[in-house]
Amino acid sequence: MIFNRLKMLLSERELTISQVAKDTGLSRTTLTYMVQNNSKGIQLVTLNQLCQYLHVRPDDFFEYYPFDLAYQFQRDQDQVVVLAELLENGQLVQSAQVSGKVADDTCQIAYSELERQFTTHFDQLSIFSKTLLRNDFKAVAAKEVGCSIELR
Protein backbone atom coordinates (compact mmCIF):
# COMPACT_ATOMS: atom_id res chain seq x y z
CA MET A 1 0.00 0.00 0.00
CA ILE A 2 1.14 3.47 -0.78
CA PHE A 3 -0.35 6.61 0.74
CA ASN A 4 0.59 10.16 -0.04
CA ARG A 5 1.09 12.39 2.98
CA LEU A 6 -0.06 15.64 1.36
CA LYS A 7 -2.78 16.19 3.96
CA MET A 8 -0.23 15.88 6.77
CA LEU A 9 2.34 18.04 5.00
CA LEU A 10 -0.19 20.82 4.48
CA SER A 11 -1.39 20.58 8.06
CA GLU A 12 2.16 20.74 9.45
CA ARG A 13 2.70 23.93 7.46
CA GLU A 14 -0.76 25.37 8.16
CA LEU A 15 -1.47 25.56 4.43
CA THR A 16 -4.83 25.22 2.71
CA ILE A 17 -5.57 23.59 -0.61
CA SER A 18 -6.64 27.01 -1.93
CA GLN A 19 -3.32 28.57 -0.94
CA VAL A 20 -1.28 25.75 -2.52
CA ALA A 21 -3.37 25.95 -5.70
CA LYS A 22 -2.84 29.69 -5.90
CA ASP A 23 0.90 29.47 -5.22
CA THR A 24 1.65 26.51 -7.51
CA GLY A 25 -0.93 26.81 -10.27
CA LEU A 26 -2.09 23.24 -9.60
CA SER A 27 -5.84 22.74 -9.77
CA ARG A 28 -7.88 22.60 -6.57
CA THR A 29 -9.52 19.41 -7.87
CA THR A 30 -6.16 17.68 -8.30
CA LEU A 31 -5.01 18.77 -4.85
CA THR A 32 -8.31 17.74 -3.23
CA TYR A 33 -8.11 14.24 -4.73
CA MET A 34 -4.53 13.97 -3.56
CA VAL A 35 -5.32 15.18 -0.02
CA GLN A 36 -8.11 12.60 0.18
CA ASN A 37 -5.82 9.87 -1.21
CA ASN A 38 -8.38 9.27 -3.97
CA SER A 39 -6.08 9.85 -6.90
CA LYS A 40 -5.15 6.80 -8.95
CA GLY A 41 -1.79 8.26 -9.80
CA ILE A 42 0.31 11.37 -9.46
CA GLN A 43 2.09 12.85 -12.43
CA LEU A 44 5.80 13.36 -11.88
CA VAL A 45 5.51 17.02 -12.85
CA THR A 46 2.88 17.50 -10.10
CA LEU A 47 4.96 15.60 -7.55
CA ASN A 48 8.05 17.62 -8.45
CA GLN A 49 6.16 20.89 -8.11
CA LEU A 50 4.73 19.93 -4.72
CA CYS A 51 8.06 18.65 -3.41
CA GLN A 52 9.74 21.91 -4.37
CA TYR A 53 6.92 24.01 -2.93
CA LEU A 54 6.82 22.08 0.37
CA HIS A 55 10.61 21.62 0.55
CA VAL A 56 10.36 17.82 0.87
CA ARG A 57 11.75 14.82 -0.95
CA PRO A 58 9.50 12.25 -2.65
CA ASP A 59 10.22 9.76 0.16
CA ASP A 60 8.83 12.35 2.64
CA PHE A 61 5.72 12.62 0.49
CA PHE A 62 4.75 8.93 0.59
CA GLU A 63 4.27 6.13 3.09
CA TYR A 64 4.78 2.60 1.78
CA TYR A 65 3.84 -0.72 3.37
CA PRO A 66 4.71 -4.00 1.62
CA PHE A 67 1.19 -5.44 1.75
CA ASP A 68 -2.32 -4.78 0.45
CA LEU A 69 -5.79 -5.43 1.83
CA ALA A 70 -8.79 -6.67 -0.11
CA TYR A 71 -12.35 -6.93 1.16
CA GLN A 72 -15.51 -8.76 0.12
CA PHE A 73 -18.86 -7.94 1.69
CA GLN A 74 -21.82 -10.30 1.90
CA ARG A 75 -25.16 -9.04 3.19
CA ASP A 76 -28.07 -11.24 4.08
CA GLN A 77 -31.02 -9.33 5.56
CA ASP A 78 -29.73 -7.99 8.91
CA GLN A 79 -26.31 -9.68 8.84
CA VAL A 80 -23.11 -8.65 7.08
CA VAL A 81 -20.00 -10.79 6.71
CA VAL A 82 -16.70 -9.20 5.74
CA LEU A 83 -14.03 -11.40 4.23
CA ALA A 84 -10.65 -9.68 4.39
CA GLU A 85 -7.44 -10.75 2.71
CA LEU A 86 -3.95 -9.55 3.43
CA LEU A 87 -1.72 -9.84 0.35
CA GLU A 88 2.02 -9.58 -0.18
CA ASN A 89 3.22 -9.46 -3.79
CA GLY A 90 -0.30 -10.41 -4.84
CA GLN A 91 -0.17 -13.61 -2.79
CA LEU A 92 -2.56 -14.36 0.07
CA VAL A 93 -0.71 -14.21 3.39
CA GLN A 94 -3.61 -14.15 5.81
CA SER A 95 -7.37 -13.99 5.73
CA ALA A 96 -9.89 -12.91 8.31
CA GLN A 97 -13.63 -12.78 8.67
CA VAL A 98 -15.66 -10.37 10.76
CA SER A 99 -19.38 -9.86 10.99
CA GLY A 100 -21.80 -7.04 11.48
CA LYS A 101 -25.46 -6.39 12.10
CA VAL A 102 -27.83 -4.12 10.21
CA ALA A 103 -30.52 -2.22 12.07
CA ASP A 104 -32.42 0.89 10.97
CA ASP A 105 -30.30 1.39 7.83
CA THR A 106 -27.09 1.34 9.88
CA CYS A 107 -24.59 -1.48 9.84
CA GLN A 108 -22.26 -2.05 12.77
CA ILE A 109 -19.07 -3.89 11.79
CA ALA A 110 -16.41 -5.19 14.19
CA TYR A 111 -13.50 -3.45 12.46
CA SER A 112 -11.38 -3.59 15.63
CA GLU A 113 -11.53 -7.39 15.37
CA LEU A 114 -10.07 -7.13 11.88
CA GLU A 115 -7.26 -4.94 13.22
CA ARG A 116 -6.64 -7.51 15.95
CA GLN A 117 -6.46 -10.41 13.49
CA PHE A 118 -3.99 -8.49 11.31
CA THR A 119 -1.99 -7.10 14.26
CA THR A 120 1.42 -8.03 12.89
CA HIS A 121 0.83 -5.91 9.81
CA PHE A 122 -1.35 -3.18 11.31
CA ASP A 123 1.25 -2.45 13.98
CA GLN A 124 3.58 -1.26 11.19
CA LEU A 125 1.14 1.46 10.13
CA SER A 126 1.34 5.08 11.18
CA ILE A 127 -1.72 6.60 12.84
CA PHE A 128 -2.26 8.55 9.61
CA SER A 129 -2.30 5.33 7.54
CA LYS A 130 -4.55 3.54 10.01
CA THR A 131 -7.02 6.41 9.78
CA LEU A 132 -6.94 6.37 5.98
CA LEU A 133 -7.48 2.60 5.92
CA ARG A 134 -10.35 2.84 8.40
CA ASN A 135 -12.04 5.63 6.41
CA ASP A 136 -11.54 3.76 3.13
CA PHE A 137 -12.98 0.58 4.64
CA LYS A 138 -15.99 2.54 5.88
CA ALA A 139 -16.61 4.12 2.45
CA VAL A 140 -16.27 0.82 0.58
CA ALA A 141 -18.46 -0.98 3.12
CA ALA A 142 -21.20 1.67 2.83
CA LYS A 143 -21.20 1.33 -0.96
CA GLU A 144 -21.13 -2.48 -0.95
CA VAL A 145 -23.62 -3.02 1.89
CA GLY A 146 -25.94 -0.17 1.00
CA CYS A 147 -26.32 1.52 4.38
CA SER A 148 -24.42 3.81 6.72
CA ILE A 149 -21.55 2.17 8.58
CA GLU A 150 -20.55 2.31 12.23
CA LEU A 151 -17.26 0.67 13.10
CA ARG A 152 -16.76 -0.99 16.45
Coordinates of C-alpha atoms in Angstrom, one line a residue, residues 8-110:
M8 CA -0.2 15.9 6.8
L9 CA 2.3 18.0 5.0
L10 CA -0.2 20.8 4.5
S11 CA -1.4 20.6 8.1
E12 CA 2.2 20.7 9.4
R13 CA 2.7 23.9 7.5
E14 CA -0.8 25.4 8.2
L15 CA -1.5 25.6 4.4
T16 CA -4.8 25.2 2.7
I17 CA -5.6 23.6 -0.6
S18 CA -6.6 27.0 -1.9
Q19 CA -3.3 28.6 -0.9
V20 CA -1.3 25.8 -2.5
A21 CA -3.4 25.9 -5.7
K22 CA -2.8 29.7 -5.9
D23 CA 0.9 29.5 -5.2
T24 CA 1.7 26.5 -7.5
G25 CA -0.9 26.8 -10.3
L26 CA -2.1 23.2 -9.6
S27 CA -5.8 22.7 -9.8
R28 CA -7.9 22.6 -6.6
T29 CA -9.5 19.4 -7.9
T30 CA -6.2 17.7 -8.3
L31 CA -5.0 18.8 -4.9
T32 CA -8.3 17.7 -3.2
Y33 CA -8.1 14.2 -4.7
M34 CA -4.5 14.0 -3.6
V35 CA -5.3 15.2 0.0
Q36 CA -8.1 12.6 0.2
N37 CA -5.8 9.9 -1.2
N38 CA -8.4 9.3 -4.0
S39 CA -6.1 9.9 -6.9
K40 CA -5.2 6.8 -9.0
G41 CA -1.8 8.3 -9.8
I42 CA 0.3 11.4 -9.5
Q43 CA 2.1 12.8 -12.4
L44 CA 5.8 13.4 -11.9
V45 CA 5.5 17.0 -12.9
T46 CA 2.9 17.5 -10.1
L47 CA 5.0 15.6 -7.6
N48 CA 8.1 17.6 -8.4
Q49 CA 6.2 20.9 -8.1
L50 CA 4.7 19.9 -4.7
C51 CA 8.1 18.6 -3.4
Q52 CA 9.7 21.9 -4.4
Y53 CA 6.9 24.0 -2.9
L54 CA 6.8 22.1 0.4
H55 CA 10.6 21.6 0.5
V56 CA 10.4 17.8 0.9
R57 CA 11.7 14.8 -0.9
P58 CA 9.5 12.3 -2.6
D59 CA 10.2 9.8 0.2
D60 CA 8.8 12.4 2.6
F61 CA 5.7 12.6 0.5
F62 CA 4.8 8.9 0.6
E63 CA 4.3 6.1 3.1
Y64 CA 4.8 2.6 1.8
Y65 CA 3.8 -0.7 3.4
P66 CA 4.7 -4.0 1.6
F67 CA 1.2 -5.4 1.7
D68 CA -2.3 -4.8 0.5
L69 CA -5.8 -5.4 1.8
A70 CA -8.8 -6.7 -0.1
Y71 CA -12.4 -6.9 1.2
Q72 CA -15.5 -8.8 0.1
F73 CA -18.9 -7.9 1.7
Q74 CA -21.8 -10.3 1.9
R75 CA -25.2 -9.0 3.2
D76 CA -28.1 -11.2 4.1
Q77 CA -31.0 -9.3 5.6
D78 CA -29.7 -8.0 8.9
Q79 CA -26.3 -9.7 8.8
V80 CA -23.1 -8.7 7.1
V81 CA -20.0 -10.8 6.7
V82 CA -16.7 -9.2 5.7
L83 CA -14.0 -11.4 4.2
A84 CA -10.7 -9.7 4.4
E85 CA -7.4 -10.8 2.7
L86 CA -3.9 -9.5 3.4
L87 CA -1.7 -9.8 0.4
E88 CA 2.0 -9.6 -0.2
N89 CA 3.2 -9.5 -3.8
G90 CA -0.3 -10.4 -4.8
Q91 CA -0.2 -13.6 -2.8
L92 CA -2.6 -14.4 0.1
V93 CA -0.7 -14.2 3.4
Q94 CA -3.6 -14.2 5.8
S95 CA -7.4 -14.0 5.7
A96 CA -9.9 -12.9 8.3
Q97 CA -13.6 -12.8 8.7
V98 CA -15.7 -10.4 10.8
S99 CA -19.4 -9.9 11.0
G100 CA -21.8 -7.0 11.5
K101 CA -25.5 -6.4 12.1
V102 CA -27.8 -4.1 10.2
A103 CA -30.5 -2.2 12.1
D104 CA -32.4 0.9 11.0
D105 CA -30.3 1.4 7.8
T106 CA -27.1 1.3 9.9
C107 CA -24.6 -1.5 9.8
Q108 CA -22.3 -2.0 12.8
I109 CA -19.1 -3.9 11.8
A110 CA -16.4 -5.2 14.2

